Coordinates of C-alpha atoms in Angstrom, one line a residue:
M1 CA 116.0 97.1 107.6
D2 CA 114.0 93.8 106.9
N3 CA 112.4 91.9 109.4
G4 CA 114.5 88.8 108.6
Y5 CA 114.2 85.4 110.3
L6 CA 116.3 83.2 112.5
K7 CA 115.9 79.5 112.5
L8 CA 117.5 77.5 115.7
Q9 CA 117.7 73.8 115.9
N10 CA 118.8 72.1 119.1
V11 CA 119.5 75.3 120.9
V12 CA 118.5 76.0 124.6
I13 CA 117.9 79.4 125.4
P14 CA 118.3 80.2 128.9
K15 CA 115.1 81.5 130.9
E16 CA 116.7 84.6 132.1
N17 CA 117.5 85.4 128.4
M18 CA 113.9 85.4 127.4
A19 CA 111.6 88.5 127.2
M20 CA 108.6 87.2 129.3
R21 CA 106.8 90.5 130.4
F22 CA 103.4 89.3 129.1
S23 CA 103.8 85.5 128.9
K24 CA 106.2 82.9 129.9
I25 CA 107.5 79.6 130.0
N26 CA 107.8 77.5 133.3
E27 CA 110.6 75.2 134.3
F28 CA 108.6 72.2 132.8
G29 CA 108.2 73.9 129.2
V30 CA 104.8 74.9 129.5
Y31 CA 103.6 78.2 128.2
E32 CA 101.7 80.4 130.5
K33 CA 100.2 83.8 130.0
I34 CA 100.4 86.5 132.5
N35 CA 97.5 88.1 133.7
L36 CA 98.4 92.0 133.9
D37 CA 96.5 94.7 135.8
D38 CA 93.9 96.9 134.0
A39 CA 96.4 99.8 134.1
T40 CA 99.3 97.8 132.8
S41 CA 97.7 96.4 130.1
K42 CA 96.2 99.6 128.8
I43 CA 99.6 101.3 129.1
S44 CA 101.3 98.7 126.6
Y45 CA 98.4 99.5 124.3
I46 CA 98.7 103.0 124.3
T47 CA 102.6 102.7 123.8
M48 CA 101.7 100.7 120.6
M49 CA 99.2 103.2 119.5
Q50 CA 101.9 106.1 119.7
V51 CA 103.7 104.6 116.8
R52 CA 100.6 104.8 114.6
A53 CA 100.2 108.5 115.9
Q54 CA 103.8 109.1 114.6
I55 CA 103.2 107.7 111.3
V56 CA 100.6 110.4 110.9
A57 CA 102.8 113.1 112.0
M58 CA 105.5 111.7 109.6
A59 CA 102.9 112.0 106.8
S60 CA 102.4 115.7 107.5
Q61 CA 105.9 116.3 107.4
A62 CA 106.9 114.2 104.2
L63 CA 104.1 115.5 102.3
A64 CA 104.9 119.1 103.3
Q65 CA 108.3 118.7 102.1
A66 CA 107.0 117.4 98.5
C67 CA 104.5 120.2 98.4
T68 CA 107.2 122.8 99.1
I69 CA 109.6 121.5 96.5
S70 CA 106.7 121.3 93.9
I71 CA 105.1 124.7 94.6
R72 CA 108.5 126.5 94.8
Y73 CA 109.5 124.9 91.4
S74 CA 106.0 125.6 89.9
A75 CA 106.5 129.4 91.0
V76 CA 109.9 129.5 89.4
R77 CA 109.3 127.6 86.0
V78 CA 107.5 129.3 83.6
Q79 CA 105.8 128.1 80.2
G80 CA 103.5 129.7 77.9
F81 CA 102.5 133.3 77.8
D82 CA 100.0 135.5 79.2
K83 CA 97.4 137.5 77.3
T84 CA 99.6 140.3 76.3
G85 CA 101.8 137.2 74.5
K86 CA 105.0 138.9 75.7
K87 CA 105.4 137.6 79.3
E88 CA 106.1 133.7 80.1
K89 CA 103.5 132.4 82.7
Q90 CA 104.5 130.8 85.9
I91 CA 103.3 127.3 85.9
I92 CA 101.6 128.0 89.4
D93 CA 99.2 130.5 87.5
Y94 CA 97.6 127.2 85.6
V95 CA 94.5 126.3 87.6
Q96 CA 95.3 122.7 87.1
Q97 CA 98.5 123.0 88.8
Q98 CA 96.8 124.6 91.6
H99 CA 94.1 122.1 92.1
R100 CA 97.1 119.5 91.9
L101 CA 99.2 120.8 94.7
F102 CA 97.1 122.8 97.0
G103 CA 95.1 120.0 97.9
Y104 CA 97.8 118.1 99.1
L105 CA 99.2 121.4 101.0
A106 CA 95.9 121.4 102.8
S107 CA 96.0 117.8 103.4
S108 CA 99.6 118.3 105.2
Y109 CA 98.0 120.6 107.6
A110 CA 95.3 118.4 108.4
F111 CA 97.5 115.6 109.0
F112 CA 99.5 117.7 111.3
F113 CA 96.8 119.2 113.6
S114 CA 95.2 115.8 113.7
G115 CA 98.7 113.8 114.6
R116 CA 99.4 116.5 117.2
R117 CA 96.0 116.5 118.8
I118 CA 95.8 112.6 119.3
M119 CA 99.3 112.5 120.5
E120 CA 98.7 114.8 123.1
N121 CA 95.4 112.8 124.0
L122 CA 97.5 109.6 124.3
K123 CA 100.4 111.0 126.4
S124 CA 97.4 112.5 128.9
I125 CA 95.8 109.2 129.0
E126 CA 99.0 107.7 129.9
R127 CA 100.2 110.1 132.4
G128 CA 96.6 109.8 133.9
I129 CA 96.6 106.3 134.3
I130 CA 100.2 106.0 135.8
D131 CA 99.3 108.7 138.1
K132 CA 96.0 107.2 138.9
T133 CA 94.5 110.6 138.2
R134 CA 92.4 109.1 135.1
S135 CA 90.2 106.2 134.7
V136 CA 89.9 105.1 130.9
S137 CA 87.1 102.7 129.6
K138 CA 87.3 100.1 127.1
N139 CA 85.2 102.2 124.8
Q140 CA 87.7 104.9 124.9
I141 CA 90.4 102.7 124.1
G142 CA 88.5 101.0 121.4
D143 CA 87.8 104.3 119.9
L144 CA 91.6 105.4 119.8
H145 CA 92.6 102.3 118.3
A146 CA 89.7 103.1 115.6
S147 CA 91.0 106.5 115.1
L148 CA 94.5 105.7 114.9
S149 CA 94.1 103.0 112.5
T150 CA 92.0 104.8 110.0
L151 CA 94.2 107.8 110.3
K152 CA 97.3 105.6 110.1
A153 CA 96.1 104.3 106.9
F154 CA 94.5 107.4 105.2
C155 CA 97.1 109.9 105.8
S156 CA 99.9 107.5 104.9
T157 CA 98.0 106.4 101.8
V158 CA 97.5 110.1 100.9
A159 CA 100.7 111.1 101.6
A160 CA 102.5 108.5 99.4
E161 CA 100.3 109.1 96.7
G162 CA 100.8 113.0 97.0
I163 CA 104.4 112.6 97.0
E164 CA 104.4 111.2 93.7
N165 CA 102.0 113.4 92.4
C166 CA 104.0 116.3 93.3
R167 CA 107.4 114.8 91.7
R168 CA 105.2 114.4 88.6
A169 CA 104.2 117.9 88.7
C170 CA 107.8 119.3 88.4
G171 CA 108.0 117.5 85.0
G172 CA 111.6 116.2 84.4
H173 CA 113.0 118.2 87.2
G174 CA 111.0 115.8 89.5
Y175 CA 112.9 112.9 88.0
L176 CA 116.1 114.1 88.9
V177 CA 118.0 112.9 92.2
A178 CA 118.8 116.9 92.8
S179 CA 115.1 117.7 93.3
G180 CA 114.8 115.6 96.4
L181 CA 111.8 114.2 95.3
P182 CA 113.0 110.7 94.3
E183 CA 114.9 110.0 97.7
L184 CA 111.7 111.6 99.6
L185 CA 109.5 109.1 97.6
T186 CA 111.3 105.9 98.2
T187 CA 112.1 106.6 101.7
Y188 CA 108.3 107.4 102.3
Q189 CA 106.8 104.4 100.3
Q190 CA 107.2 101.9 103.4
N191 CA 104.7 103.6 105.4
P192 CA 101.6 102.2 104.1
T193 CA 102.8 99.0 104.9
V194 CA 104.3 99.2 108.3
E195 CA 102.6 99.2 111.6
G196 CA 99.7 97.5 109.7
D197 CA 98.9 97.2 106.0
N198 CA 96.5 100.2 105.3
Y199 CA 93.6 97.8 103.5
M200 CA 93.8 95.7 106.7
L201 CA 93.7 98.7 109.1
S202 CA 90.0 99.8 107.9
Q203 CA 88.6 96.6 109.1
Q204 CA 89.9 97.3 112.7
T205 CA 88.3 100.7 112.6
A206 CA 84.8 99.3 111.1
K207 CA 84.7 96.7 114.1
V208 CA 84.7 99.3 116.7
L209 CA 82.2 101.5 114.8
L210 CA 80.0 98.7 114.0
K211 CA 79.8 98.0 117.8
L212 CA 78.9 101.6 118.4
L213 CA 76.4 101.4 115.6
Q214 CA 74.7 97.9 117.1
A215 CA 74.3 99.9 120.5
I216 CA 72.7 103.0 119.0
L217 CA 70.1 101.0 117.1
S218 CA 69.5 98.7 119.9
G219 CA 68.2 101.9 121.8
D220 CA 70.9 101.4 124.0
D221 CA 70.8 105.0 125.9
S222 CA 74.0 104.3 127.8
A223 CA 75.9 104.5 124.4
S224 CA 75.4 108.6 124.6
V225 CA 77.1 108.4 128.1
E226 CA 79.9 105.9 127.6
W227 CA 80.9 107.3 124.1
A228 CA 81.1 111.0 125.2
G229 CA 84.2 112.6 124.5
C230 CA 85.3 109.7 122.0
D231 CA 86.3 110.8 118.4
A232 CA 83.3 108.5 117.2
F233 CA 81.0 110.3 119.4
Y234 CA 79.2 112.1 116.4
F235 CA 77.8 108.9 115.2
V236 CA 75.1 108.9 118.1
E237 CA 73.5 112.1 116.8
G238 CA 74.3 111.3 113.0
I239 CA 72.6 107.4 113.3
K240 CA 69.6 109.1 114.9
E241 CA 69.4 111.6 112.2
Q242 CA 69.6 109.1 109.6
S243 CA 66.6 107.4 111.0
Q244 CA 64.4 110.1 110.4
D245 CA 65.3 110.5 106.6
P246 CA 66.7 113.9 106.6
P247 CA 66.4 116.2 103.4
P248 CA 69.7 117.4 101.5
I249 CA 71.8 119.7 103.1
P250 CA 71.4 123.0 101.3
I251 CA 74.1 125.1 99.7
N252 CA 72.6 128.1 97.8
N253 CA 76.0 129.3 96.2
P254 CA 79.6 128.4 95.9
E255 CA 80.6 131.3 98.5
A256 CA 78.2 129.3 101.2
A257 CA 80.1 126.1 100.6
I258 CA 83.6 127.9 101.7
D259 CA 82.4 127.1 105.5
T260 CA 84.2 124.7 107.9
T261 CA 81.2 124.2 109.9
L262 CA 78.9 123.2 107.0
L263 CA 81.8 120.8 105.5
L264 CA 82.1 119.0 108.8
K265 CA 78.5 118.5 108.9
I266 CA 78.3 117.1 105.3
L267 CA 81.1 115.0 106.1
K268 CA 79.8 113.4 109.2
R269 CA 76.4 112.5 107.6
R270 CA 78.4 110.7 104.9
S271 CA 80.3 108.9 107.3
S272 CA 77.1 108.1 109.6
Q273 CA 75.3 106.9 106.2
I274 CA 77.9 104.6 105.0
L275 CA 78.2 102.9 108.2
I276 CA 74.5 102.2 108.3
E277 CA 74.8 100.8 105.0
V278 CA 77.8 98.4 105.9
G279 CA 75.8 97.2 109.0
T280 CA 72.6 96.8 107.3
S281 CA 74.6 94.9 104.6
I282 CA 76.1 92.4 107.0
N283 CA 72.9 91.9 108.9
E284 CA 70.9 90.9 105.6
G285 CA 73.9 88.6 104.8
L286 CA 73.6 86.7 108.2
D287 CA 70.0 86.6 108.0
D288 CA 70.2 84.9 104.7
G289 CA 72.4 82.1 106.4
A290 CA 75.7 83.2 105.5
E291 CA 78.7 82.7 107.7
L292 CA 79.9 86.0 109.3
S293 CA 83.5 85.3 107.5
E294 CA 81.9 85.1 104.1
V295 CA 79.6 88.3 105.0
W296 CA 82.7 90.0 106.2
N297 CA 84.5 89.2 103.2
D298 CA 81.8 90.5 100.8
S299 CA 81.7 93.8 102.8
L300 CA 85.6 94.5 102.7
I301 CA 85.0 97.6 100.2
Q302 CA 82.5 99.2 102.1
I303 CA 84.4 98.9 105.1
A304 CA 87.1 100.5 103.4
R305 CA 84.9 103.3 102.5
V306 CA 83.5 104.1 106.4
S307 CA 86.9 103.8 107.4
N308 CA 88.0 106.7 105.0
A309 CA 85.1 108.6 105.5
H310 CA 85.5 108.4 109.2
A311 CA 89.2 109.5 108.9
A312 CA 87.8 112.7 106.7
V313 CA 85.6 113.6 109.7
L314 CA 88.6 113.5 112.1
L315 CA 90.8 115.1 109.9
M316 CA 88.4 118.2 109.3
Q317 CA 87.4 118.2 113.1
S318 CA 91.0 118.5 114.1
F319 CA 91.4 121.5 111.5
D320 CA 88.3 123.3 112.5
D321 CA 89.2 122.9 116.1
F322 CA 92.6 124.5 115.6
L323 CA 90.9 127.5 113.8
K324 CA 88.8 128.1 116.9
S325 CA 91.7 127.8 119.2
N326 CA 92.8 131.6 118.9
E327 CA 96.4 130.3 117.9
L328 CA 96.5 132.6 114.7
T329 CA 95.2 135.7 114.0
G330 CA 95.1 137.9 110.9
E331 CA 96.0 136.7 107.4
E332 CA 97.4 133.5 108.8
L333 CA 94.2 132.6 110.3
I334 CA 92.6 133.5 106.7
A335 CA 95.0 131.5 105.0
M336 CA 94.3 128.4 107.4
R337 CA 90.8 128.7 107.0
Q338 CA 91.1 128.8 103.2
L339 CA 93.0 125.5 103.4
A340 CA 90.7 123.7 106.0
C341 CA 87.9 124.6 103.4
L342 CA 89.9 123.4 100.4
F343 CA 90.7 120.0 102.5
G344 CA 86.8 119.6 103.0
L345 CA 85.7 121.0 99.4
M346 CA 88.4 118.5 97.9
V347 CA 87.2 115.6 99.8
V348 CA 83.8 116.1 98.7
E349 CA 84.6 116.9 95.1
R350 CA 86.8 113.7 94.8
D351 CA 84.1 111.6 96.2
A352 CA 80.9 113.1 95.1
G353 CA 79.3 109.9 94.6
D354 CA 79.1 109.3 98.1
F355 CA 77.2 112.6 98.6
H356 CA 74.3 112.3 95.9
D357 CA 71.4 112.4 98.5
I358 CA 73.4 114.7 101.0
L359 CA 73.7 117.2 99.0
D360 CA 71.5 117.8 95.8
K361 CA 72.8 118.2 92.3
A362 CA 73.1 121.9 92.6
G363 CA 75.1 121.7 95.9
I364 CA 77.6 119.4 94.4
D365 CA 78.0 122.0 91.5
H366 CA 78.3 124.8 94.0
V367 CA 81.1 122.6 95.8
R368 CA 83.1 122.3 92.8
K369 CA 83.0 126.2 91.8
A370 CA 84.1 126.8 95.4
V371 CA 87.1 124.8 95.0
L372 CA 88.1 127.0 92.2
L373 CA 87.2 130.2 94.4
V374 CA 89.4 128.9 97.2
L375 CA 92.4 128.4 94.7
K376 CA 92.2 131.8 93.5
V377 CA 93.4 133.1 97.0
R378 CA 96.9 131.8 95.8
S379 CA 99.2 134.3 97.7
H380 CA 97.8 132.9 100.8
E381 CA 98.6 129.0 99.8
E382 CA 102.1 130.2 98.7
R383 CA 102.6 131.9 101.9
S384 CA 101.3 128.7 103.9
D385 CA 103.7 126.5 102.0
D386 CA 106.5 128.4 103.1
K387 CA 105.1 128.0 107.0
R388 CA 105.1 124.3 106.6
T389 CA 109.0 124.4 106.5

């Protein structure tokens, strides 16, 4: 359904038929804004944010469906021969196909855990405000807005790209309507645009994070208290750490890189580093006499980078929190831990240029080799694919 438009000429709409919850027109035709109490305005804002949380959850489901189709196809389809020359190989046996698909499977789980966490948080806040059992600060609301803006943008972008790549991974079968992929792809492609274009949403995230950066760099100790419990709280320590010019994080071998705690530390340092770079660039432009709008426009590419970096931290954090929640045991827990590591490792592998002074060259090489080690645990990934549906 398109938004459409309606043009009226010489038509009078009775006041009782106008939606006037937040603003109104009086009997003299004068526009008036209604001053809402703090709780009402926050609840209305939270309701709007829930739509973006639902989009994050939808990204998980749609990407999981595409992964299920493509991974199952790859297990059935055979091409080429094994080393004996007698038995044909499943195309899922090719490392390139595993690398192509299992990263998206890991992402679908990361999206699921993040979407679930943030939706539960929104509902808890809403209930608390209505029952008057919980107070919510402007910083907390701003933090939620920043998280949902970046998660909506990141997850829907990756899901749209992932569905298309899953389709391509199925060869000619993926082009057929019978595969289910063309309909899934075309149905999903609206999501990077609805509820805010993804390129625009990164600016919403950056505004909140730059406000926090300014508070920390100004020496405002209240930031540690006011932002406690917020998704962006890790920046408080991260920015202070960056001021001390920390050495590269050591990774001694590929096996050492397969660690969610280590990967989370790496991603957080990257996020803090890019935020400082953006803030410094904007301040330098303003010091040179440029207008804020001009400096902001020149910084948009960097702003998108900090938004994506923050999203990766939130997704990895949600994945790690789930692993520590004791909801799974045995082989299921092993499979989830492998996928969590694969998600983090592939973020570092894909954006290796961002980590050139967070990891040394040997560390980045170990990350690349660690990806291959995780991919070798193929049976876990395939069973995890079945679990998603």
